[in-house]
Coordinates of C-alpha atoms in Angstrom, one line a residue:
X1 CA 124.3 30.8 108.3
X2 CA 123.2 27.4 110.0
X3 CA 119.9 28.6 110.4
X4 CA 119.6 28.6 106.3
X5 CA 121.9 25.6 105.6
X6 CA 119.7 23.6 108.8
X7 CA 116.4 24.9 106.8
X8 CA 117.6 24.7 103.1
X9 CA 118.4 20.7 103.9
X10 CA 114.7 20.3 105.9
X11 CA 113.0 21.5 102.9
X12 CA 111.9 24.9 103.7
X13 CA 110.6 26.5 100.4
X14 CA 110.8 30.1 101.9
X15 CA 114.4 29.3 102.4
X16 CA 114.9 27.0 99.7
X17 CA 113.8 30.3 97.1
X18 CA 115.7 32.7 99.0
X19 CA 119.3 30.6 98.8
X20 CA 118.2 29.8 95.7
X21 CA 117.1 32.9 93.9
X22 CA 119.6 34.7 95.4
X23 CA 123.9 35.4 96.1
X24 CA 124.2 35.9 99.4
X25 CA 127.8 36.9 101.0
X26 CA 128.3 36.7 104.8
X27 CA 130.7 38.8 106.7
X28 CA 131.3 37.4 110.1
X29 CA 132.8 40.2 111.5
X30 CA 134.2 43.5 109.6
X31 CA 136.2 44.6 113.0
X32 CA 137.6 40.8 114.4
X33 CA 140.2 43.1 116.3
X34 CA 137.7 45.1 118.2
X35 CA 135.4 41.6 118.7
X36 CA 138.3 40.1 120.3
X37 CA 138.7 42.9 122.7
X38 CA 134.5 43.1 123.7
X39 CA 135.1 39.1 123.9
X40 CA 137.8 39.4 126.6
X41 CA 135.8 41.8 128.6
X42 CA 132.5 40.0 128.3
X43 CA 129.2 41.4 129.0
X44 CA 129.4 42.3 132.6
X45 CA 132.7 44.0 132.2
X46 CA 132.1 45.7 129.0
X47 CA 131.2 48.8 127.6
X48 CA 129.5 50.6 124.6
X49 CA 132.6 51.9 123.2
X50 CA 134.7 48.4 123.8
X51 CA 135.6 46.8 120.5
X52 CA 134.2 49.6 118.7
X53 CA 137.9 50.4 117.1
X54 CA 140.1 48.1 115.2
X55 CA 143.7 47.4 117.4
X56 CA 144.7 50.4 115.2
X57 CA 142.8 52.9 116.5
X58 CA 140.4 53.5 113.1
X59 CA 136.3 53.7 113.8
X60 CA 135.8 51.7 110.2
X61 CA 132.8 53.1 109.9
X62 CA 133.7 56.2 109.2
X63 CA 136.5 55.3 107.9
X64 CA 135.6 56.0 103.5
X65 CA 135.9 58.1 101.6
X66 CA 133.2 61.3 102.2
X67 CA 131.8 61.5 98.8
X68 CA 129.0 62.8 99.7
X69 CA 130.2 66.1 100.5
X70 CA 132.5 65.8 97.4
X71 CA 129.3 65.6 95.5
X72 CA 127.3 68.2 97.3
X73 CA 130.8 70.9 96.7
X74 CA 130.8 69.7 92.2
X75 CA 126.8 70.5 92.6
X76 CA 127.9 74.2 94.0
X77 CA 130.0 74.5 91.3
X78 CA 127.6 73.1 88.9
X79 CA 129.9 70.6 87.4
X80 CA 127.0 68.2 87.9
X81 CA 126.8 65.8 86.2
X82 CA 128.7 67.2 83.0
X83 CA 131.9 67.1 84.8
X84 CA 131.5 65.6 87.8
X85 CA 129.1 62.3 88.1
X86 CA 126.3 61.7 90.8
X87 CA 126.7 58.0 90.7
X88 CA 129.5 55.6 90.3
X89 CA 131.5 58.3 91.8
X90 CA 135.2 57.4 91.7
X91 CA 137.3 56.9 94.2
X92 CA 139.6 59.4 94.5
X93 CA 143.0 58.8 93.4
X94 CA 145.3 60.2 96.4
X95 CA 142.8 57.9 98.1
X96 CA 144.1 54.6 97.2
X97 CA 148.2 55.2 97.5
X98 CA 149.8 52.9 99.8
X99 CA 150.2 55.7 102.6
X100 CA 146.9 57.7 101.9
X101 CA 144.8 59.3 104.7
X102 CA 141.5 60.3 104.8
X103 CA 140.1 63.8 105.3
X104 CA 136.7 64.5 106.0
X105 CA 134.9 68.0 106.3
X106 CA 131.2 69.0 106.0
X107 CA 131.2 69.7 101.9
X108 CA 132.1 73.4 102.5
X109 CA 134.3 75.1 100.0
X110 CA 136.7 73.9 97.7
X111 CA 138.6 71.7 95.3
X112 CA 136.1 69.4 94.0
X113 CA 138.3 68.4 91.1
X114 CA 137.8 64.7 90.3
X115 CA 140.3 62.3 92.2
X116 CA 141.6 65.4 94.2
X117 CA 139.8 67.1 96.8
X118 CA 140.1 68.1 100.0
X119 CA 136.1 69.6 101.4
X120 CA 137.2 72.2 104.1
X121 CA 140.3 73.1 104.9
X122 CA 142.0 72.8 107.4
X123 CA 141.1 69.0 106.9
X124 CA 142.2 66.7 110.1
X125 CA 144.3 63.6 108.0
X126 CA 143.0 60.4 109.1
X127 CA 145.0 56.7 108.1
X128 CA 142.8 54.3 105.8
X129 CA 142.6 50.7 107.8
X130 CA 143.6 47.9 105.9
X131 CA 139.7 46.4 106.6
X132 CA 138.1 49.3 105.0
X133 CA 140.4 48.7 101.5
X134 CA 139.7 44.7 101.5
X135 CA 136.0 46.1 102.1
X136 CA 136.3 49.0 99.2
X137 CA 137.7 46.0 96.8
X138 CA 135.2 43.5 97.4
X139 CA 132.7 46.3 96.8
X140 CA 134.0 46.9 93.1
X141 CA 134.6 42.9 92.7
X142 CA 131.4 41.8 93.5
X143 CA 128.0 43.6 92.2
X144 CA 125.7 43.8 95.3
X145 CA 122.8 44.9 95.2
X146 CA 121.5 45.0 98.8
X147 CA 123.7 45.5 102.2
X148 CA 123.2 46.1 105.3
X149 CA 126.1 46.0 108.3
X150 CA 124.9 44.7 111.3
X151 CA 125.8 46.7 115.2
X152 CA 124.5 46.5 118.3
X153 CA 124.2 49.1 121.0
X154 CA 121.0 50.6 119.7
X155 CA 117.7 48.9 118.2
X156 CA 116.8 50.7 114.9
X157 CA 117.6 50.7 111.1
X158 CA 120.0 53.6 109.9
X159 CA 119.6 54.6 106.3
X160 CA 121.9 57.1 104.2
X161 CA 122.8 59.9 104.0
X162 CA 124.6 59.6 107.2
X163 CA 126.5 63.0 106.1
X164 CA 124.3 66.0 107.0
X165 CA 124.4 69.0 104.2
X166 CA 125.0 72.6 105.4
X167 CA 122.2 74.6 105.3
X168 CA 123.7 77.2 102.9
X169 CA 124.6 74.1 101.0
X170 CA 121.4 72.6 100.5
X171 CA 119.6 73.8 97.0
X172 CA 116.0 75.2 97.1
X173 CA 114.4 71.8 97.9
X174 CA 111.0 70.6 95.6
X175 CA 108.0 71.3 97.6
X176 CA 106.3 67.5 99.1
X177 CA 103.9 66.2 101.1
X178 CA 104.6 66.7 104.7
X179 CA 105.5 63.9 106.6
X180 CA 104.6 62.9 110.0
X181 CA 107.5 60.6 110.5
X182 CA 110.0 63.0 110.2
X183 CA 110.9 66.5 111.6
X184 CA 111.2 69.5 109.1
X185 CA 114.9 69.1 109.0
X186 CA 116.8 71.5 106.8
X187 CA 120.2 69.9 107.3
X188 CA 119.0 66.5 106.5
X189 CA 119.7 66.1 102.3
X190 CA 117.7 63.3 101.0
X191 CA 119.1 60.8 99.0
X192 CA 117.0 60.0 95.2
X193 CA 116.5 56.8 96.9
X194 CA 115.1 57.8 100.0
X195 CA 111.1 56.2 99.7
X196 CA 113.1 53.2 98.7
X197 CA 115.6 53.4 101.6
X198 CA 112.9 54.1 104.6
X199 CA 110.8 50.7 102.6
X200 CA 113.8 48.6 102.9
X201 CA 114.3 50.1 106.5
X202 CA 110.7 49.7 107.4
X203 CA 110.7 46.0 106.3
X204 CA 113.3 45.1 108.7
X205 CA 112.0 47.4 111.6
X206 CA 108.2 46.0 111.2
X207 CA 109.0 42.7 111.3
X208 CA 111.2 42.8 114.7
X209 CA 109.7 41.8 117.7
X210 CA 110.0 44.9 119.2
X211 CA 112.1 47.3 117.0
X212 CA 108.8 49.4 116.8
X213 CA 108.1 49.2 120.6
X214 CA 109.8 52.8 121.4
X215 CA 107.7 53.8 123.8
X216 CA 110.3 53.3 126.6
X217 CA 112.4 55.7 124.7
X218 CA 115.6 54.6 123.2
X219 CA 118.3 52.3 124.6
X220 CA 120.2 55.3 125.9
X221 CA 118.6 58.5 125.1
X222 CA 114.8 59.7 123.7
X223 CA 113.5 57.5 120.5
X224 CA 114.5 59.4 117.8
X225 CA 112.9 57.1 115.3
X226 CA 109.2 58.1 116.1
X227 CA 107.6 55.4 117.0
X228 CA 108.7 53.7 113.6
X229 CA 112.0 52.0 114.8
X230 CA 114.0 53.5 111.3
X231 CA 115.7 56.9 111.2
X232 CA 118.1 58.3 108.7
X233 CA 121.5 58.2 109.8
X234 CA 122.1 62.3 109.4
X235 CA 119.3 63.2 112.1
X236 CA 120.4 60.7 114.1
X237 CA 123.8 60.7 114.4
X238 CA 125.1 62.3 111.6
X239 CA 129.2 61.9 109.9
X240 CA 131.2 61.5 107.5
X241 CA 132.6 59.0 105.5
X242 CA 130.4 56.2 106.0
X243 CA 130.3 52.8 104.8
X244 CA 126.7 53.4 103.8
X245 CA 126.7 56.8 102.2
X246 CA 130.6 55.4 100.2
X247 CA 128.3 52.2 98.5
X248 CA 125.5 54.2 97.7
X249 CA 128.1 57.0 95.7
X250 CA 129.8 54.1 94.3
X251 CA 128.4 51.4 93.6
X252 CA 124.6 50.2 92.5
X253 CA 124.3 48.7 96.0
X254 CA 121.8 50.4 98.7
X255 CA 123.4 49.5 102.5
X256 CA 121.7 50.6 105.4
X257 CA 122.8 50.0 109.5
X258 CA 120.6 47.5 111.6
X259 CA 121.1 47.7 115.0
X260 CA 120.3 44.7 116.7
X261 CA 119.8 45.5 120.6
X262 CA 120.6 47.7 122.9
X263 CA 122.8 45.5 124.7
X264 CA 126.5 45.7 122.6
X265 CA 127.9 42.5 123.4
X266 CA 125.2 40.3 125.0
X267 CA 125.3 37.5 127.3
X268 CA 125.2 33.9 125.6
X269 CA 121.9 33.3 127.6
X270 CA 120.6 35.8 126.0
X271 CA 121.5 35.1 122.6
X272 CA 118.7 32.9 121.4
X273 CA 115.8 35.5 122.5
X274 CA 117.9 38.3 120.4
X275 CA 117.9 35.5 117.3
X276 CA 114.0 35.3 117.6
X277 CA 113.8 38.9 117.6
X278 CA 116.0 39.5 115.0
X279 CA 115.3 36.2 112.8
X280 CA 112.3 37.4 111.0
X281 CA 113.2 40.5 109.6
X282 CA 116.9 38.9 108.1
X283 CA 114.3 37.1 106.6
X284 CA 112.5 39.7 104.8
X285 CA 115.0 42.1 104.4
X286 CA 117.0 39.4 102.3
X287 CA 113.8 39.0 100.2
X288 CA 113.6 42.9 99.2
X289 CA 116.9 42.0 96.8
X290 CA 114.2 40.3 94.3
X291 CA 111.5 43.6 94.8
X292 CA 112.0 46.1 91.6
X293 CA 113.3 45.3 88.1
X294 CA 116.4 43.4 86.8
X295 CA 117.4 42.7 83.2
X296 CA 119.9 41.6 80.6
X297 CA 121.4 45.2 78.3
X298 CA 122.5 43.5 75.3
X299 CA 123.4 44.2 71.7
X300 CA 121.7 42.8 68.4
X301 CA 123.6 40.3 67.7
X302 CA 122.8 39.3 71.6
X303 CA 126.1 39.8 73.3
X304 CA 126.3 41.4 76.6
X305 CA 127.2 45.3 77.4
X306 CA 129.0 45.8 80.6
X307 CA 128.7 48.9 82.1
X308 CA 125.6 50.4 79.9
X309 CA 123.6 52.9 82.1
X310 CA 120.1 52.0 83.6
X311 CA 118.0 55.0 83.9
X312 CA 114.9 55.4 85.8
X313 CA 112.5 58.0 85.4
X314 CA 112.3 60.5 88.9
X315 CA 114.5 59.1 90.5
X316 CA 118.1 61.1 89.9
X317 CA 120.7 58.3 90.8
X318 CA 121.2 55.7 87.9
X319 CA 123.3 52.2 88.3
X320 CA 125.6 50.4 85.6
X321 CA 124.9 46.6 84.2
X322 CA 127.8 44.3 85.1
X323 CA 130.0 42.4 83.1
X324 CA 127.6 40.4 82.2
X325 CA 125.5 42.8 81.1
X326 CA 122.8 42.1 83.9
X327 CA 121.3 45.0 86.5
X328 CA 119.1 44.8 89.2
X329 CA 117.3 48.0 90.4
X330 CA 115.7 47.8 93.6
X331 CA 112.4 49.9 93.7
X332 CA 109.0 50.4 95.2
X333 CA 105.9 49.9 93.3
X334 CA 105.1 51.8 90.5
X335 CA 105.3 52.4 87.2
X336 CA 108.3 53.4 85.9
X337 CA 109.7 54.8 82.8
X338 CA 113.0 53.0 82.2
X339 CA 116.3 53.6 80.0
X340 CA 119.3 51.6 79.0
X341 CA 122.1 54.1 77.4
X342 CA 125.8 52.7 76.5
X343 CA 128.9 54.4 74.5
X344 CA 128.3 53.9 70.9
X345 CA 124.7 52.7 71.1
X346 CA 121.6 54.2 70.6
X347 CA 119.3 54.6 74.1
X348 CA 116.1 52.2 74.4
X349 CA 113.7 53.4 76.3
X350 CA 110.5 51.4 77.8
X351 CA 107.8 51.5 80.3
X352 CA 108.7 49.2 83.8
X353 CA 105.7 48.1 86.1
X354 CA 106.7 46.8 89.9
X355 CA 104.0 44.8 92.1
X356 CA 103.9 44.3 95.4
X357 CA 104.5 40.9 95.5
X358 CA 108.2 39.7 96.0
X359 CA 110.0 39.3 92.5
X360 CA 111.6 41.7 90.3
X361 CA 109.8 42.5 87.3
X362 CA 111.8 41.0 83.7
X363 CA 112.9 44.4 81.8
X364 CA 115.9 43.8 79.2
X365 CA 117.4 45.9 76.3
X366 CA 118.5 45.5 72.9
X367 CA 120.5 48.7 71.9
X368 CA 121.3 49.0 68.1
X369 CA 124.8 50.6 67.0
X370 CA 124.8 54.3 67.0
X371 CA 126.7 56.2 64.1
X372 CA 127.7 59.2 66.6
X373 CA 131.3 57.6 67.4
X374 CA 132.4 57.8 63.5
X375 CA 131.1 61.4 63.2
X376 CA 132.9 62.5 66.1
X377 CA 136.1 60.8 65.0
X378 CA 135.5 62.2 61.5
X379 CA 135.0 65.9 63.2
X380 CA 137.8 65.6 65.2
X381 CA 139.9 65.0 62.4
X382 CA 138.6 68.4 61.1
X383 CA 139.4 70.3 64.4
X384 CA 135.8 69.7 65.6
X385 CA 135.2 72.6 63.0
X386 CA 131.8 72.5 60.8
X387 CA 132.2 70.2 57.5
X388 CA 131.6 72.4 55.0
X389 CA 129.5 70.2 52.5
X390 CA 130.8 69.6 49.4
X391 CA 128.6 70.8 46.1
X392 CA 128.7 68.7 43.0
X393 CA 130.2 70.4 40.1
X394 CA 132.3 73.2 42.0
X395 CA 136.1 72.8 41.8
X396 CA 137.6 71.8 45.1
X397 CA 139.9 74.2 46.9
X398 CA 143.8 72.6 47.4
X399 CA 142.7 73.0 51.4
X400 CA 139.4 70.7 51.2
X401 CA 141.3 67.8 49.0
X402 CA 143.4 67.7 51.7
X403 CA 141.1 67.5 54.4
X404 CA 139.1 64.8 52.1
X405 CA 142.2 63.2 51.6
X406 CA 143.0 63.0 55.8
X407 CA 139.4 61.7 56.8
X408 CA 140.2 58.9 53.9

């Protein structure tokens, strides 16, 4: 934060743009109970797993709800996406009361019922931490776009899912292109996203001083990020309920974990070498909010439409316009075929390109009134029965006056 205030006031144009250009929200720490603790102890007398909790006990990490495997248990059932969405999922309701807990299982079995689900029974109950519901409402206040939570104790970039996907779970999987990054993992579900998440991951990992120098190994056990410093989070360490996995299911926002150093809570001599390391990616992972498309949905008479649909073409997880009617949609290069669908409106449909320079491509929507909510209020007035259609010159029947009579 002083380094962009300091370099915004100097003149820097880089940072200049990016303050700019951009609403940037800082979090200094998520866990100030479990900082206070790793601050007592210091770096000498600390450990990995110091501070890690809240004073409460709760790893807020892991600490959302798993809608993941809610998600994966509707797809078994095929209630996807008729009855069961795969974005913006809900929070569910049992969730959010005053003395709720938390269950989290692997996505085995049952009860994928919108709002109320337990995953696999018997399901350990777990409190929700007062940090993770100020977290879940700033989520739904504020429309983010890009996140990342910052950790130390390792040096790579995590990226969802985070919750690995049974193998008799996981449907028969769209032959691609082996990759030599990544081991042939049948646990590991992909998310839509996932070329955009290991770009995003890559962007940070690249531009660290030495993120990408893994040839020591890990910090504490064999590099599991092959040589490339980025890993998603189920191969690595795989669970449940995670703060990246709960704002990519809910929200339009894509969140991944950076992990700054090995060392957890480093020694204040050594925190202006880990800022130089570290300085350049913020940098440049901050500017991947403007790579993509963004747009205004309106209607034709120009006012905004909250909550209208973005769709884009191959990619099977769509994101919502605000309540201004404005979306961003962060994605690689390409061309893309692009949607904008709303209740009551007609869809509009055009064709999207993304460069590789930094700034999102301009795609907005004009949707025109759609006649479909009249019909179905006229066919529910009938008993969502077939109109029969009236032929000029034939008495009516007492039965159809009265229905005319009801729809007038």
């Amino acid at each position: 934060m002083q380094f962009l205030c300091k370099e915004y006031q100097d003149g820097n144009p880089r940072v200049r743009s990016l303050v700019s250009e951009t609403r940037i929200h800082l979090v200094p720490s998520l866990n100030p109970d479990g900082y206070e603790l790793a601050r007592e102890a210091g770096s000498e007398l600390g450990n990995w797993a110091l501070g890690h909790w809240t004073e409460e006990g709760y790893d807020l990490f892991e600490n959302f709800p798993d809608l993941a495997s809610a998600l994966w248990a509707a797809e078994e059932r095929r209630l996807v996406p008729h009855k069961f969405p795969n974005y913006h999922i809900p929070i569910p309701e049992h969730y959010l009361a005053e003395d709720a807990t938390v269950s989290h299982g692997t996505g085995h079995g049952s009860g994928a019922v919108m709002g109320r689900w337990c995953l696999m029974p018997p399901c350990p109950p777990r409190q929700v931490a007062v940090e993770t519901r100020a977290v879940m409402a700033w989520m739904d206040k504020n429309p983010f776009v890009l996140g990342a939570n910052l950790q130390g104790g390792e040096k790579l970039v995590s990226y969802p899912f985070d919750t690995a996907r049974p193998v008799s779970e996981t449907p028969a999987a769209v032959p691609r292109p082996p990759d030599d990054y990544e081991d042939d993992n049948p646990e590991l579900q992909e998310t839509p996203d996932h070329a955009i998440f290991r770009w995003l991951a890559i962007s940070y990992a690249s531009a660290h001083l030495t993120m990408t120098e893994t040839f020591r190994g890990g910090c504490h056990t064999q590099d599991m990020t092959n040589a490339m410093g980025i890993v998603q989070g189920a191969k690595w360490h795989p669970r449940a309920g995670s703060m990246n996995d709960f704002s990519y299911l809910h929200t339009n926002c894509l969140e991944l974990s950076i992990y700054l150093g090995c060392d957890k809570f480093p020694h204040e001599s050594e925190l202006q070498q880990e800022w130089e390391n570290n300085k350049e990616s913020l940098l440049t992972f901050m500017e991947q909010v403007h790579r993509g498309i963004k747009g205004l949905v309106t209607d034709q008479q120009g006012e905004p439409i909250a909550n209208a649909t973005i769709v884009v073409g191959g990619i099977n997880h769509n994101i919502k316009t605000a309540s201004g009617g404005d979306y961003w949609r962060i994605l690689n290069p390409g061309e893309y075929r692009v949607s904008a669908r709303a209740e009551g409106y007609n869809p509009s449909v055009k064709t999207c390109n993304v460069f590789y320079d930094i700034g999102a491509t301009q795609c907005n929507f004009v949707l025109s009134r759609s006649n479909w909510k009249r019909i179905r209020e006229i066919m529910a007035m009938n008993g969502n029965r077939p109109i029969r259609r009236i032929v000029p010159g034939r008495p009516m029947t007492p039965r159809e006056r009265m229905r005319l009579r009801m729809r007038l």
